[in-house]
Tab-separated table of C-alpha atoms in Angstrom:
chain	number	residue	atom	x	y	z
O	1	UNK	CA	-7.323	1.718	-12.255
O	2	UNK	CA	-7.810	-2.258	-12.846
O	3	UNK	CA	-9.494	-2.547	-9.337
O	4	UNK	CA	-12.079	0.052	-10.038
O	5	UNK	CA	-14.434	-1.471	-12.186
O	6	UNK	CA	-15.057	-4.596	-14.092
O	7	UNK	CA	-15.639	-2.679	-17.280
O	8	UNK	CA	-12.048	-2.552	-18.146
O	9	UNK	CA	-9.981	-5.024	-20.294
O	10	UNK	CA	-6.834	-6.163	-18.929
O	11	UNK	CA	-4.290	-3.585	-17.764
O	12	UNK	CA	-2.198	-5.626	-15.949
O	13	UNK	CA	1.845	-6.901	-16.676
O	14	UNK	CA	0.677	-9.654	-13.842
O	15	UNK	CA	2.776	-7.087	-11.772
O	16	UNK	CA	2.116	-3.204	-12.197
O	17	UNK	CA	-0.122	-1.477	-14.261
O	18	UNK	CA	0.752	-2.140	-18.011
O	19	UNK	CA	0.596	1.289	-18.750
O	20	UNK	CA	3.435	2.439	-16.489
O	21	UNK	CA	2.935	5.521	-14.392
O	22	UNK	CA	-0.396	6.280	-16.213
O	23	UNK	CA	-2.184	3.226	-15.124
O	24	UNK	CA	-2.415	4.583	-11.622
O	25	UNK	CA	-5.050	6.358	-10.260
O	26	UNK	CA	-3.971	10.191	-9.622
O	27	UNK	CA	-2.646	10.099	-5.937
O	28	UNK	CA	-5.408	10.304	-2.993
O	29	UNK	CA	-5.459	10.340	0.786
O	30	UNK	CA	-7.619	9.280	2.908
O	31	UNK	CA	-7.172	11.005	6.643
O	32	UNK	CA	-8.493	8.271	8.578
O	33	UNK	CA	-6.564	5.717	7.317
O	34	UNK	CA	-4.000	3.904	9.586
O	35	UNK	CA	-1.764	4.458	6.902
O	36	UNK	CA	-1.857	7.836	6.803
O	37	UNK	CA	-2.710	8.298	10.813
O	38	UNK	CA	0.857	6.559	11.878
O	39	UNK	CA	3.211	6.661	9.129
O	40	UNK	CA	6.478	7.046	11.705
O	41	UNK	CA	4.974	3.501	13.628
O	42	UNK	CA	4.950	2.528	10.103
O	43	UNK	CA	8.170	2.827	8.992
O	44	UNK	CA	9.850	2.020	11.888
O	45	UNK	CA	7.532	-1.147	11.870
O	46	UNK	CA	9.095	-2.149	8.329
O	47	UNK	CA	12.466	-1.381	9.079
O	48	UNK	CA	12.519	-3.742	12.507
O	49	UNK	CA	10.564	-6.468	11.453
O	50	UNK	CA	10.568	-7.108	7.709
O	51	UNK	CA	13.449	-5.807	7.019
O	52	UNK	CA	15.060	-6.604	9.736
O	53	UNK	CA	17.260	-3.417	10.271
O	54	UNK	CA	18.274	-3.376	13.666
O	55	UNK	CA	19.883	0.116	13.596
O	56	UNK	CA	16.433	2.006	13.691
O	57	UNK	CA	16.066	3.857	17.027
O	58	UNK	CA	16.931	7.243	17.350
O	59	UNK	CA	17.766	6.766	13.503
O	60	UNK	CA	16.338	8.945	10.709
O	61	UNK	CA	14.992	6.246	8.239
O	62	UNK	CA	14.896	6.897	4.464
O	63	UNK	CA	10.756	7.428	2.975
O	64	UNK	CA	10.076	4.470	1.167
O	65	UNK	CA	6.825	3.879	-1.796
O	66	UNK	CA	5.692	0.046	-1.177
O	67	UNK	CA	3.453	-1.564	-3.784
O	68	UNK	CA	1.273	-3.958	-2.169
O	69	UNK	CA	-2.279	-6.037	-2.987
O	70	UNK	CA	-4.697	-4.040	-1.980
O	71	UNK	CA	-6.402	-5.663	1.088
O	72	UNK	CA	-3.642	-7.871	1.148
O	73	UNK	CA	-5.448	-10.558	-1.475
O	74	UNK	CA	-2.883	-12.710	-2.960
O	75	UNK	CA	-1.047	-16.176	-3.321
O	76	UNK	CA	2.308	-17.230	-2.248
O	77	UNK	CA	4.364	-20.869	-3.243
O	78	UNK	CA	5.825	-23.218	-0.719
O	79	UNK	CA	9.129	-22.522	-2.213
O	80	UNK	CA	8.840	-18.331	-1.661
O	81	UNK	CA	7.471	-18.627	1.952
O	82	UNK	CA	10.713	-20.893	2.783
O	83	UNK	CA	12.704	-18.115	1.162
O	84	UNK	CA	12.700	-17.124	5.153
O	85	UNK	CA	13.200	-18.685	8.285
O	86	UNK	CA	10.396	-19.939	10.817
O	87	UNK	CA	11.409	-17.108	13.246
O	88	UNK	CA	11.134	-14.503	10.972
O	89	UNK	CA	7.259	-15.163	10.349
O	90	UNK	CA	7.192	-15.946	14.211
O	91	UNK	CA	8.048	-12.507	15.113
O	92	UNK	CA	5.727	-10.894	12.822
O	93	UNK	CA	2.979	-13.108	14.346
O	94	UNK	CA	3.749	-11.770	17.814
O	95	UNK	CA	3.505	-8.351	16.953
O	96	UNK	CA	-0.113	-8.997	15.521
O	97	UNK	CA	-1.432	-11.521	18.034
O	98	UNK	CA	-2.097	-8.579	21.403
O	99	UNK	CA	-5.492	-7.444	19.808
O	100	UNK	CA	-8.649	-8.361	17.567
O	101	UNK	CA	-7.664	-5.628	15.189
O	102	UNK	CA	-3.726	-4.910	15.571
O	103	UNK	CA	-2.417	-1.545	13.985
O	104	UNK	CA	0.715	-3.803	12.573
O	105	UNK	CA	-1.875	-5.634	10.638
O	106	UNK	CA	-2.770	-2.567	8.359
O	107	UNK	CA	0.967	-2.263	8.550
O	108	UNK	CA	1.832	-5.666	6.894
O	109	UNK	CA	-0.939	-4.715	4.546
O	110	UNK	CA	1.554	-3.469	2.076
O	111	UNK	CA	4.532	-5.156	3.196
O	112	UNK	CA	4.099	-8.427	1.966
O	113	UNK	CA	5.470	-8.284	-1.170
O	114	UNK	CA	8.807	-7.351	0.775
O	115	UNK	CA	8.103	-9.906	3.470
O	116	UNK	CA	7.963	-12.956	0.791
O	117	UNK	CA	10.564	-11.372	-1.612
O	118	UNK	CA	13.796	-10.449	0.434
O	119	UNK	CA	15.687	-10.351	-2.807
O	120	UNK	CA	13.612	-7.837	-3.607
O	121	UNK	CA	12.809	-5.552	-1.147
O	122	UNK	CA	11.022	-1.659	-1.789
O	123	UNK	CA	12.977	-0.152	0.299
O	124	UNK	CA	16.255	-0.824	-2.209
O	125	UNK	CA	14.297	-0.380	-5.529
O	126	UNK	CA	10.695	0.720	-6.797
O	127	UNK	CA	8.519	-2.290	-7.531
O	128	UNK	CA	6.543	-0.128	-10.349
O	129	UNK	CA	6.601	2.938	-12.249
O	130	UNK	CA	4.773	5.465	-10.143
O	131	UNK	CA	3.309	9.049	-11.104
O	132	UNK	CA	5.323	11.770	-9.629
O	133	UNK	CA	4.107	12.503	-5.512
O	134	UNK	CA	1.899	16.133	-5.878
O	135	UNK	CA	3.984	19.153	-5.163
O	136	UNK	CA	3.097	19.680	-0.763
O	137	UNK	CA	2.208	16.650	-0.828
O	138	UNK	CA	-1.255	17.766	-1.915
O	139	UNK	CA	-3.006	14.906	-3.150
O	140	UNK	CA	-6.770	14.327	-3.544
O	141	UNK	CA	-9.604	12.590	-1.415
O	142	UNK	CA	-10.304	9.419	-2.612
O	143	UNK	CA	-14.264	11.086	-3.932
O	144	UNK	CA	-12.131	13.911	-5.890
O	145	UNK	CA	-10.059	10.258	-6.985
O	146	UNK	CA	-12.990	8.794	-8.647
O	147	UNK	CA	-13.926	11.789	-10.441
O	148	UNK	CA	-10.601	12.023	-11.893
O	149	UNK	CA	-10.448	8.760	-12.764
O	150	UNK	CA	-13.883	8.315	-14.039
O	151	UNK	CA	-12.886	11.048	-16.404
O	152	UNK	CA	-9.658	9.348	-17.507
O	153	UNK	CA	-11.041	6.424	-18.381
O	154	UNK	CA	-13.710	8.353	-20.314
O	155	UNK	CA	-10.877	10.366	-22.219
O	156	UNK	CA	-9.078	7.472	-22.510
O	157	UNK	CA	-11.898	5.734	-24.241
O	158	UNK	CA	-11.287	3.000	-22.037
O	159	UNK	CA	-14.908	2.153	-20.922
O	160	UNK	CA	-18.092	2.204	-23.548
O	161	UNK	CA	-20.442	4.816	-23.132
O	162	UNK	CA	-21.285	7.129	-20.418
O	163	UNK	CA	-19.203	6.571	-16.885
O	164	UNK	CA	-19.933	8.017	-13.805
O	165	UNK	CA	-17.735	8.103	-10.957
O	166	UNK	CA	-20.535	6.550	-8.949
O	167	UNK	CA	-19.616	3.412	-10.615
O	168	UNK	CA	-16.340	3.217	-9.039
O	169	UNK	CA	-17.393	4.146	-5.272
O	170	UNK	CA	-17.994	0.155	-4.284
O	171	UNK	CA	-14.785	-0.381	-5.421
O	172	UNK	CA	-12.587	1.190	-3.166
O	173	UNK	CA	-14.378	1.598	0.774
O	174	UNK	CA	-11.250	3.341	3.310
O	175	UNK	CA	-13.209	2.857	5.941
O	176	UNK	CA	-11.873	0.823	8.836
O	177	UNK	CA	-11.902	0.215	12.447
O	178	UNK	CA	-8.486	0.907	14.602
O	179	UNK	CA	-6.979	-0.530	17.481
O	180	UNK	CA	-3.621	0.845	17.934
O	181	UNK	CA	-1.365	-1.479	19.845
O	182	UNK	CA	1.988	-0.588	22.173
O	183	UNK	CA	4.460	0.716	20.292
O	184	UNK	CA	7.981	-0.828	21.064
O	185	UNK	CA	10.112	0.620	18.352
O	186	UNK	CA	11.187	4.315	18.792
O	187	UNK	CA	9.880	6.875	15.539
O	188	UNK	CA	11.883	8.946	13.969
O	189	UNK	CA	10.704	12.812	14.101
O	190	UNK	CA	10.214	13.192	9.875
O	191	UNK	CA	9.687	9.928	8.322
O	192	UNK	CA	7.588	9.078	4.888
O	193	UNK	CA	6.221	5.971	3.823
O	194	UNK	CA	4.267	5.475	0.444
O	195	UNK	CA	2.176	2.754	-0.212
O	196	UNK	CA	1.311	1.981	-3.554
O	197	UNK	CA	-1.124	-1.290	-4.680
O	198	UNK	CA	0.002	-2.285	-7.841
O	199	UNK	CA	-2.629	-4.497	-9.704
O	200	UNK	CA	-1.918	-8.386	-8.745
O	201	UNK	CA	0.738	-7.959	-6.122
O	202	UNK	CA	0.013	-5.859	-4.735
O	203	UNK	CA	-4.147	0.786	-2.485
O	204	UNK	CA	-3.949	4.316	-3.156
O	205	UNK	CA	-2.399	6.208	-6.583
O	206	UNK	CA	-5.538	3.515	-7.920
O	207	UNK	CA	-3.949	0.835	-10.385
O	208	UNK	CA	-5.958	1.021	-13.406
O	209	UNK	CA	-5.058	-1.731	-10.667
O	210	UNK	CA	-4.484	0.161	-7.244
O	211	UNK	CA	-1.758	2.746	-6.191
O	212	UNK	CA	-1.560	4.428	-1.972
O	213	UNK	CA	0.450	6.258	-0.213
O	214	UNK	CA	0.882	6.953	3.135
O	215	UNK	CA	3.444	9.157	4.883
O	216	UNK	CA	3.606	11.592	8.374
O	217	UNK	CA	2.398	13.515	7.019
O	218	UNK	CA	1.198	10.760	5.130
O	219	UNK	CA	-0.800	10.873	1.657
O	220	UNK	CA	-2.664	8.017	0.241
O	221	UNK	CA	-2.405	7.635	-3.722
């Protein structure tokens, strides 16, 4: 909820929202996002190249809720990058050097906490607290997102005077521009991948920093 407005004091651990599961947005989903539009690529993108899991094709992979920096703004020591090997960063370069705007990139979007930690990877334990996924799956568009949140914040006497969920619309834009790229690794049939932008490591529960997720069928938080 951080990343929506500027009228809010600090919510942050540095990490996740300091408020635990309630310092997320409610979760959202936008349908055009490449997030949401190829959740299997996704996935099977993660597992091959950041985790490195070579046992992915024809494989069911397990869903998976990454926290991530929501358009991937962040900084990274020396020390962590060296944590892996040239190669490593070589092959993800590769996979997002065939177009202008790669699909991968989106992908690595929200992996980059996983790609600079590999002690700590999402895939083998939440980074955050998260609210509990809607029942279906049923989350709301981002619009019906501000309006809940602008109300929150409200309730939660968070903000002085009047707020309007107007205020929070330049905070958060989905829109983007695709260009979908080959894909090489084989998708499993049912896959799920959350995203979740947690407030300074991290796009979609909000964090009162920034909370996503995506999955096929994919929702954005």
């Amino acid at each position: 909820l951080g990343m929506l407005t500027d009228s809010l004091r600090s919510v942050s651990n540095a990490l996740c929202p300091a408020g635990g599961p309630d310092g997320w947005s409610a979760w959202w989903v936008d349908e055009g996002h490449p997030h949401r539009k190829a959740g299997q690529k996704m996935l099977a993108f993660y597992n091959r190249y950041v985790l490195q899991n070579d046992a992915t094709t024809g494989t069911a992979l397990a869903p998976v809720t990454l926290a991530f920096v929501q358009g991937a703004r962040f900084a990274v020591s020396r020390e962590r990058i060296l944590k892996r090997p040239r190669a490593y960063y070589e092959a993800l370069l590769e996979r997002v050097s065939h177009s202008r705007n790669p699909l991968e990139g989106f992908f690595l979007e929200a992996m980059w906490h996983d790609v600079f930690h590999p002690e700590r990877v999402q895939a083998a334990a939440p980074l955050c607290e998260y609210m509990p996924l809607p029942e279906s799956l049923a989350a709301m568009t981002y619009a019906e997102m501000f309006e809940d949140s602008a109300q929150r914040l409200t309730a939660k006497d968070m903000v002085s005077g009047y707020f309007d969920a107007r205020q929070l619309s330049d905070a958060y834009n989905p829109g983007v521009t695709e260009e979908t790229t080959e894909e090489t690794t084989a998708a499993p049939s049912e896959t799920e991948v959350t995203t979740h932008a947690p407030s300074e490591t991290d796009e979609s529960t909000t964090d009162a920093s920034s909370e996503a997720t995506t999955e096929e069928p994919e929702t954005t938080q």
